[in-house]
GROMACS .gro file of C-alpha atoms in nm:
model
  191
    1UNK     CA    1   5.886   2.616  -4.361
    2UNK     CA    2   5.911   2.944  -4.537
    3UNK     CA    3   5.610   3.126  -4.676
    4UNK     CA    4   5.735   3.048  -5.023
    5UNK     CA    5   5.767   2.669  -4.960
    6UNK     CA    6   5.429   2.678  -4.823
    7UNK     CA    7   5.300   2.837  -5.142
    8UNK     CA    8   5.475   2.603  -5.352
    9UNK     CA    9   5.349   2.299  -5.175
   10UNK     CA   10   5.004   2.438  -5.192
   11UNK     CA   11   5.022   2.485  -5.555
   12UNK     CA   12   5.145   2.129  -5.602
   13UNK     CA   13   4.852   2.015  -5.365
   14UNK     CA   14   4.597   2.210  -5.602
   15UNK     CA   15   4.776   2.027  -5.906
   16UNK     CA   16   4.753   1.703  -5.781
   17UNK     CA   17   4.433   1.735  -5.651
   18UNK     CA   18   4.272   1.890  -5.948
   19UNK     CA   19   4.393   1.626  -6.197
   20UNK     CA   20   4.366   1.337  -5.956
   21UNK     CA   21   3.993   1.411  -5.926
   22UNK     CA   22   3.971   1.466  -6.331
   23UNK     CA   23   4.177   1.140  -6.406
   24UNK     CA   24   3.949   0.949  -6.136
   25UNK     CA   25   3.624   1.099  -6.211
   26UNK     CA   26   3.489   0.785  -6.394
   27UNK     CA   27   3.535   0.594  -6.062
   28UNK     CA   28   3.405   0.866  -5.880
   29UNK     CA   29   3.090   0.879  -6.091
   30UNK     CA   30   3.050   0.519  -6.062
   31UNK     CA   31   3.086   0.531  -5.673
   32UNK     CA   32   2.819   0.815  -5.683
   33UNK     CA   33   2.580   0.627  -5.878
   34UNK     CA   34   2.611   0.324  -5.672
   35UNK     CA   35   2.584   0.556  -5.363
   36UNK     CA   36   2.241   0.683  -5.487
   37UNK     CA   37   2.095   0.340  -5.628
   38UNK     CA   38   2.229   0.110  -5.366
   39UNK     CA   39   2.099   0.004  -5.012
   40UNK     CA   40   2.421   0.125  -4.873
   41UNK     CA   41   2.641   0.450  -4.890
   42UNK     CA   42   2.988   0.391  -5.057
   43UNK     CA   43   3.103   0.719  -4.927
   44UNK     CA   44   3.226   0.785  -4.580
   45UNK     CA   45   3.208   1.133  -4.392
   46UNK     CA   46   3.360   1.197  -4.056
   47UNK     CA   47   3.429   1.510  -3.855
   48UNK     CA   48   3.825   1.555  -3.826
   49UNK     CA   49   4.040   1.791  -3.677
   50UNK     CA   50   4.196   2.036  -3.923
   51UNK     CA   51   4.436   2.313  -3.930
   52UNK     CA   52   4.404   2.557  -3.639
   53UNK     CA   53   4.202   2.284  -3.480
   54UNK     CA   54   3.932   2.374  -3.678
   55UNK     CA   55   3.693   2.065  -3.745
   56UNK     CA   56   3.616   1.971  -4.100
   57UNK     CA   57   3.411   1.671  -4.260
   58UNK     CA   58   3.673   1.423  -4.429
   59UNK     CA   59   3.549   1.233  -4.730
   60UNK     CA   60   3.645   0.861  -4.780
   61UNK     CA   61   3.531   0.529  -4.947
   62UNK     CA   62   3.370   0.331  -4.684
   63UNK     CA   63   3.539   0.022  -4.575
   64UNK     CA   64   3.337  -0.078  -4.266
   65UNK     CA   65   2.985  -0.179  -4.240
   66UNK     CA   66   2.701   0.094  -4.191
   67UNK     CA   67   2.634   0.181  -3.825
   68UNK     CA   68   2.991   0.131  -3.719
   69UNK     CA   69   3.062   0.379  -3.435
   70UNK     CA   70   3.286   0.657  -3.504
   71UNK     CA   71   3.596   0.559  -3.327
   72UNK     CA   72   3.948   0.548  -3.416
   73UNK     CA   73   4.026   0.235  -3.627
   74UNK     CA   74   4.254   0.076  -3.400
   75UNK     CA   75   3.942   0.056  -3.151
   76UNK     CA   76   3.706  -0.096  -3.416
   77UNK     CA   77   3.676  -0.478  -3.456
   78UNK     CA   78   3.822  -0.640  -3.762
   79UNK     CA   79   3.470  -0.796  -3.826
   80UNK     CA   80   3.325  -0.450  -3.922
   81UNK     CA   81   3.565  -0.440  -4.222
   82UNK     CA   82   3.387  -0.544  -4.537
   83UNK     CA   83   3.546  -0.780  -4.799
   84UNK     CA   84   3.600  -0.478  -5.045
   85UNK     CA   85   3.724  -0.267  -4.745
   86UNK     CA   86   4.002  -0.475  -4.665
   87UNK     CA   87   4.136  -0.416  -5.011
   88UNK     CA   88   4.052  -0.061  -5.023
   89UNK     CA   89   4.231  -0.012  -4.671
   90UNK     CA   90   4.552  -0.222  -4.759
   91UNK     CA   91   4.589  -0.033  -5.096
   92UNK     CA   92   4.501   0.294  -4.943
   93UNK     CA   93   4.232   0.370  -5.223
   94UNK     CA   94   3.974   0.454  -4.953
   95UNK     CA   95   4.156   0.766  -4.923
   96UNK     CA   96   4.128   0.888  -5.285
   97UNK     CA   97   3.821   1.124  -5.221
   98UNK     CA   98   4.002   1.323  -4.992
   99UNK     CA   99   4.141   1.485  -5.314
  100UNK     CA  100   3.842   1.682  -5.284
  101UNK     CA  101   3.928   1.809  -4.919
  102UNK     CA  102   4.278   1.896  -5.067
  103UNK     CA  103   4.100   2.089  -5.339
  104UNK     CA  104   3.899   2.277  -5.087
  105UNK     CA  105   4.184   2.362  -4.881
  106UNK     CA  106   4.096   2.173  -4.568
  107UNK     CA  107   4.378   1.928  -4.630
  108UNK     CA  108   4.709   1.886  -4.810
  109UNK     CA  109   4.849   1.570  -4.993
  110UNK     CA  110   5.117   1.556  -4.745
  111UNK     CA  111   5.064   1.632  -4.383
  112UNK     CA  112   4.964   1.476  -4.032
  113UNK     CA  113   4.668   1.252  -4.104
  114UNK     CA  114   4.356   1.426  -3.945
  115UNK     CA  115   4.233   1.281  -3.633
  116UNK     CA  116   3.895   1.244  -3.485
  117UNK     CA  117   3.775   1.512  -3.262
  118UNK     CA  118   3.733   1.291  -2.958
  119UNK     CA  119   4.116   1.181  -2.948
  120UNK     CA  120   4.207   1.416  -2.690
  121UNK     CA  121   4.536   1.256  -2.610
  122UNK     CA  122   4.667   1.291  -2.946
  123UNK     CA  123   4.536   1.641  -3.008
  124UNK     CA  124   4.705   1.760  -2.699
  125UNK     CA  125   5.030   1.586  -2.764
  126UNK     CA  126   5.019   1.741  -3.153
  127UNK     CA  127   4.918   2.093  -3.012
  128UNK     CA  128   5.223   2.124  -2.806
  129UNK     CA  129   5.431   2.042  -3.106
  130UNK     CA  130   5.275   2.285  -3.346
  131UNK     CA  131   5.103   2.019  -3.560
  132UNK     CA  132   4.797   2.192  -3.597
  133UNK     CA  133   4.981   2.504  -3.750
  134UNK     CA  134   4.941   2.326  -4.095
  135UNK     CA  135   4.667   2.137  -4.315
  136UNK     CA  136   4.631   1.778  -4.214
  137UNK     CA  137   4.726   1.532  -4.495
  138UNK     CA  138   4.638   1.240  -4.692
  139UNK     CA  139   4.978   1.078  -4.640
  140UNK     CA  140   5.305   1.170  -4.442
  141UNK     CA  141   5.599   1.018  -4.266
  142UNK     CA  142   5.404   0.844  -3.995
  143UNK     CA  143   5.214   0.664  -4.256
  144UNK     CA  144   5.506   0.533  -4.458
  145UNK     CA  145   5.649   0.413  -4.139
  146UNK     CA  146   5.348   0.224  -4.045
  147UNK     CA  147   5.273   0.430  -3.726
  148UNK     CA  148   4.897   0.500  -3.672
  149UNK     CA  149   4.663   0.667  -3.415
  150UNK     CA  150   4.712   0.374  -3.174
  151UNK     CA  151   5.041   0.505  -3.025
  152UNK     CA  152   4.927   0.893  -2.980
  153UNK     CA  153   5.269   0.999  -2.824
  154UNK     CA  154   5.474   0.832  -3.118
  155UNK     CA  155   5.254   0.973  -3.372
  156UNK     CA  156   5.271   1.321  -3.263
  157UNK     CA  157   5.625   1.306  -3.245
  158UNK     CA  158   5.681   1.176  -3.608
  159UNK     CA  159   5.445   1.427  -3.708
  160UNK     CA  160   5.652   1.733  -3.540
  161UNK     CA  161   5.957   1.573  -3.702
  162UNK     CA  162   5.803   1.559  -4.053
  163UNK     CA  163   5.708   1.915  -4.025
  164UNK     CA  164   6.029   2.027  -3.946
  165UNK     CA  165   6.178   1.843  -4.249
  166UNK     CA  166   5.902   1.899  -4.513
  167UNK     CA  167   6.035   2.031  -4.830
  168UNK     CA  168   5.967   1.963  -5.199
  169UNK     CA  169   6.185   1.658  -5.214
  170UNK     CA  170   6.038   1.514  -4.892
  171UNK     CA  171   5.704   1.595  -5.009
  172UNK     CA  172   5.753   1.399  -5.338
  173UNK     CA  173   5.911   1.123  -5.148
  174UNK     CA  174   5.618   1.057  -4.919
  175UNK     CA  175   5.384   1.050  -5.214
  176UNK     CA  176   5.602   0.829  -5.425
  177UNK     CA  177   5.654   0.579  -5.117
  178UNK     CA  178   5.273   0.588  -5.038
  179UNK     CA  179   5.182   0.498  -5.408
  180UNK     CA  180   5.453   0.208  -5.384
  181UNK     CA  181   5.283   0.062  -5.094
  182UNK     CA  182   5.531   0.178  -4.829
  183UNK     CA  183   5.347   0.142  -4.463
  184UNK     CA  184   5.013  -0.009  -4.377
  185UNK     CA  185   4.682   0.129  -4.332
  186UNK     CA  186   4.545   0.182  -3.981
  187UNK     CA  187   4.557  -0.099  -3.747
  188UNK     CA  188   4.212  -0.271  -3.678
  189UNK     CA  189   4.163  -0.470  -3.348
  190UNK     CA  190   4.195  -0.832  -3.432
  191UNK     CA  191   3.955  -0.939  -3.182
   0.00000   0.00000   0.00000
């Protein structure tokens, strides 16, 4: 991707994240109030691997019970997902607070999903494909195809393919398909 295209995509990220946060500010204000008053936190923070493999803290709406281990979703048990969490995960609304990560420059709206710092196999495969040369994203080709972190080899390959073909048209296409419900959330162990 050329430097000009990267600047255009970053400008789009800033535009969409700023106006998305402004539009959703009443919802986020409500979440913050409940977060302070309630016995449990509604926001979830977790260390992830970012651009150039620099760790950063991703922000999401909580979908699992407090005390759930910090492991990949496909390794978690379905019984740990809260009733509202099922809806948030299915609709991908749990990802909306990441607009703050986009505004801060830690993420892009479109890019490879940031993995956990302990997902060594995925990190290695992505490193060989140059995936860490770009900011991680809220959505991308793997997400609309329903591929998650349970298959590190396939995920890394799709991320690499997405980066080779990412342009303004695909940027909007991935966002549109995500909003329209294409793909599914991360798998959860059904046991």
